[in-house]
Short mmCIF file of C-alpha atoms and ligand atoms in Angstrom, two decimals:
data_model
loop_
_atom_site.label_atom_id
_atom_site.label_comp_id
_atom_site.label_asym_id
_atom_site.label_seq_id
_atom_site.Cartn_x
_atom_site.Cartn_y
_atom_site.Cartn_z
CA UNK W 1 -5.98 -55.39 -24.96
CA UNK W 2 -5.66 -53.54 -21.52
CA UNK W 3 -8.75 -53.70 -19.00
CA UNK W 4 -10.71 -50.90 -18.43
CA UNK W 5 -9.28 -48.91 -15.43
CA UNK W 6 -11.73 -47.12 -13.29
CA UNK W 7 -11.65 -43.08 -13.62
CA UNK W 8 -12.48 -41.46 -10.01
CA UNK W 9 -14.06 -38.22 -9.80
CA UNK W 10 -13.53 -36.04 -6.79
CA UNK W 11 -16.17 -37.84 -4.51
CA UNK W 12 -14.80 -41.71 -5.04
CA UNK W 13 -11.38 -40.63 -5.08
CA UNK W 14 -10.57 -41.08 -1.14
CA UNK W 15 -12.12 -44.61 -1.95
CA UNK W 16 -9.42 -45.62 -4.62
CA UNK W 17 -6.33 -43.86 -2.55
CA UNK W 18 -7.19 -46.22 0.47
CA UNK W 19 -7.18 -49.06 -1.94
CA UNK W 20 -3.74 -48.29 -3.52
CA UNK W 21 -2.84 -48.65 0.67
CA UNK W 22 -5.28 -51.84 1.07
CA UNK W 23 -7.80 -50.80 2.47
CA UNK W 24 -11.63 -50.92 2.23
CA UNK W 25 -12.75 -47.69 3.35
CA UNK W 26 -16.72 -46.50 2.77
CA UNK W 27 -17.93 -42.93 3.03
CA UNK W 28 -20.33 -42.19 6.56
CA UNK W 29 -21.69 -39.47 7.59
CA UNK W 30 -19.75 -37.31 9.85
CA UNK W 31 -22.91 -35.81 11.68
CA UNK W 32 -22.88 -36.65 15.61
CA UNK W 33 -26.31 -38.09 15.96
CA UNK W 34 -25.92 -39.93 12.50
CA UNK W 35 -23.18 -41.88 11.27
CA UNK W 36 -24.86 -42.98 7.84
CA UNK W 37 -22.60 -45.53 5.46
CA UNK W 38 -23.22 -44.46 2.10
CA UNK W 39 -21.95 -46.21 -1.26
CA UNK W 40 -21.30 -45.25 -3.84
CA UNK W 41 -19.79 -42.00 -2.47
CA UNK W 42 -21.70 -38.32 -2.64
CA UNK W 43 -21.74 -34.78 -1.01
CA UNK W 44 -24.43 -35.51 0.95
CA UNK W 45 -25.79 -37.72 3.67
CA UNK W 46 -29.19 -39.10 1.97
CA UNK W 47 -30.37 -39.72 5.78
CA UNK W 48 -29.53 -36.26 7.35
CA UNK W 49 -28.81 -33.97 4.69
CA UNK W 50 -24.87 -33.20 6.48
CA UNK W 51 -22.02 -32.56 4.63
CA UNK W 52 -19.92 -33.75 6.88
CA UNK W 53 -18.48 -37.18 5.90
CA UNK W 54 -15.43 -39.54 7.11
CA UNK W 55 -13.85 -42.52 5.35
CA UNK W 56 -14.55 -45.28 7.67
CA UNK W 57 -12.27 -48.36 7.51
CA UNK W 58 -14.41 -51.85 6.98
CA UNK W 59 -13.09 -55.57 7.57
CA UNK W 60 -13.12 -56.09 4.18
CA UNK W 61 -15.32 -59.38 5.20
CA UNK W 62 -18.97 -60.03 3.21
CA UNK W 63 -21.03 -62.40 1.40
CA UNK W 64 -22.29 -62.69 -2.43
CA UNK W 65 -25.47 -61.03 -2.82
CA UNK W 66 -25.31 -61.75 -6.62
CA UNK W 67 -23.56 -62.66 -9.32
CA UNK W 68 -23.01 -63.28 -13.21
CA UNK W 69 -21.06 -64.87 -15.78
CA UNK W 70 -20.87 -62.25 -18.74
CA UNK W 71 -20.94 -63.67 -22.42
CA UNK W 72 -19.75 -62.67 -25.85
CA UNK W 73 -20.05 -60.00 -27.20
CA UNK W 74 -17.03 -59.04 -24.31
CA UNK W 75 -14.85 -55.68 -24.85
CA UNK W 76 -10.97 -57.53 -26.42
CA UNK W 77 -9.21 -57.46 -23.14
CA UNK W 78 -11.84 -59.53 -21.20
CA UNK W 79 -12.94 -61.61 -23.86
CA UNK W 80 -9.53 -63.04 -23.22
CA UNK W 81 -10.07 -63.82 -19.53
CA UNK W 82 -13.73 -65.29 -20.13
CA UNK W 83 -14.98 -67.48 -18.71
CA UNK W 84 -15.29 -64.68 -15.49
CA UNK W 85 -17.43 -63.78 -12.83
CA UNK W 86 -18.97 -60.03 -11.67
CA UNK W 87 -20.25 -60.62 -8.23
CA UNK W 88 -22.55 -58.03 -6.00
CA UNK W 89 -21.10 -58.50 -2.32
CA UNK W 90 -23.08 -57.10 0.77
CA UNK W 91 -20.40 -55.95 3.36
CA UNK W 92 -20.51 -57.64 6.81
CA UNK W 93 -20.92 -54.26 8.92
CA UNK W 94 -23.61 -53.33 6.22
CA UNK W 95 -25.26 -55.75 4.19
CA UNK W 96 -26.97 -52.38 2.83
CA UNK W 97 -23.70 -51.39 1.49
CA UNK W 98 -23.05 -53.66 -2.06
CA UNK W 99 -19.39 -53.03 -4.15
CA UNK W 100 -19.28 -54.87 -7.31
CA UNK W 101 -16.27 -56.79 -8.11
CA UNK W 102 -14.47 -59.95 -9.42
CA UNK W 103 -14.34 -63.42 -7.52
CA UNK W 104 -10.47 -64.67 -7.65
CA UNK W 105 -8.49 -66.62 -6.21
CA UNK W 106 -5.52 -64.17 -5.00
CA UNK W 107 -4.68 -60.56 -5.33
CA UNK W 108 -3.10 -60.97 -8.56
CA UNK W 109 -4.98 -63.97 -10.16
CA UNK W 110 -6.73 -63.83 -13.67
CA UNK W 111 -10.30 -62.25 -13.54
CA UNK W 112 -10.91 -65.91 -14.58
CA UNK W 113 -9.24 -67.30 -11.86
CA UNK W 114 -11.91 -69.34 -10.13
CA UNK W 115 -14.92 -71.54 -11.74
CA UNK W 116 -17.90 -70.01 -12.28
CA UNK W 117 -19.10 -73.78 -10.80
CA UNK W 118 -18.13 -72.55 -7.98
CA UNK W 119 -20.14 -69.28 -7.42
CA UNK W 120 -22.91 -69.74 -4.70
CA UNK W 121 -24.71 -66.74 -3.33
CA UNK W 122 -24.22 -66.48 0.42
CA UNK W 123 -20.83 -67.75 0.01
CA UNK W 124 -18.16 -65.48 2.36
CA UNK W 125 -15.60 -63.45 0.87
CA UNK W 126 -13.09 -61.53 1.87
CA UNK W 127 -11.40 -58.35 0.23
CA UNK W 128 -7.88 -58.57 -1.77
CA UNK W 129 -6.59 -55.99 -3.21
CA UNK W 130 -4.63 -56.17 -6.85
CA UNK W 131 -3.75 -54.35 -10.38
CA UNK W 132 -7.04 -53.27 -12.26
CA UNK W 133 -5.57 -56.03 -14.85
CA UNK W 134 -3.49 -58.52 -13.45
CA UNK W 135 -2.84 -59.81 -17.30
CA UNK W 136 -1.26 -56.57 -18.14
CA UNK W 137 2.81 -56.40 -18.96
CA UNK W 138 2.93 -52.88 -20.48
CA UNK W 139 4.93 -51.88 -17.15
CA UNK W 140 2.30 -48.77 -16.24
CA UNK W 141 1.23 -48.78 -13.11
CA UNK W 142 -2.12 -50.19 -12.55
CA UNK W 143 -4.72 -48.59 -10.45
CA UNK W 144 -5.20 -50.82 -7.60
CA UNK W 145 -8.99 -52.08 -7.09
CA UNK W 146 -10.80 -54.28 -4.50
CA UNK W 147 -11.31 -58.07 -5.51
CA UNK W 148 -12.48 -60.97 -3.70
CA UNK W 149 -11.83 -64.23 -2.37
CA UNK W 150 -13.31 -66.96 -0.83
CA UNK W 151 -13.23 -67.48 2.93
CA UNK W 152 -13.31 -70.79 2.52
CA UNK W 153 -11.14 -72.08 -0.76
ZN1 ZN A 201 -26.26 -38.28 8.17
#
């Protein structure tokens, strides 16, 4: 059984085109004096109230805020890849900012990939990006998402 793919809608969609090109992008605010990041992406700048908005290109470096090991009951597809991690990382330019995602061990690794022994909060990452599911050998093409790796293996 396939992974679930994420479905953008028209205000995320920037977000998963820059992905499909590798890169991290988050929505700011496009207002002179202001300059907001904003995740997950909107209309509207919650700080100023502007319209105006820019995808601004991050490092793609951060740290794990959180994290958990899910357990059965698990939808088919990822009850085949268990044992696996979801991890909350804070970005480095915005430890405000937090993208949930997958702890791996290479673009396209298992969502199982790494130990969840080894999951520390605090610990660096850095973004990869890969196939929504790496497992997958239907042939479709894959919507591209954001994973992570450790800095330090
Ligand atoms: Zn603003």
């Amino acid at each position: 059984m396939p992974l679930l793919s994420p479905v953008p809608d028209d205000d995320g969609a920037p977000f998963w085109r820059y992905a499909a090109r590798g890169e991290l992008r988050v929505q700011a605010c496009a207002a002179p004096d202001c300059g907001e990041l904003r995740f997950p992406p909107r209309p509207c700048c919650p700080h100023c109230h502007s319209f105006d908005s820019v995808w601004r290109r991050m490092s793609g470096r951060g740290r794990i805020w959180s994290y958990v090991v899910p357990h059965p009951p698990l939808l088919p597809g990822y009850a085949e890849q268990a044992p696996y991690n979801a991890i909350v990382v804070e970005l480095a330019e915005a430890p405000r900012i937090r993208l949930v995602g997958n702890l791996v061990t290479g673009p396209d690794a298992p969502l199982g990939s790494v130990d969840p022994e080894r999951l520390r909060i605090g610990a660096r990452v850095q973004v990869v990006f890969g196939p929504a599911d790496p497992l997958d050998r239907s042939g479709t093409a894959s919507t591209t998402v954001p994973r992570w790796v450790l800095e330090r293996p």
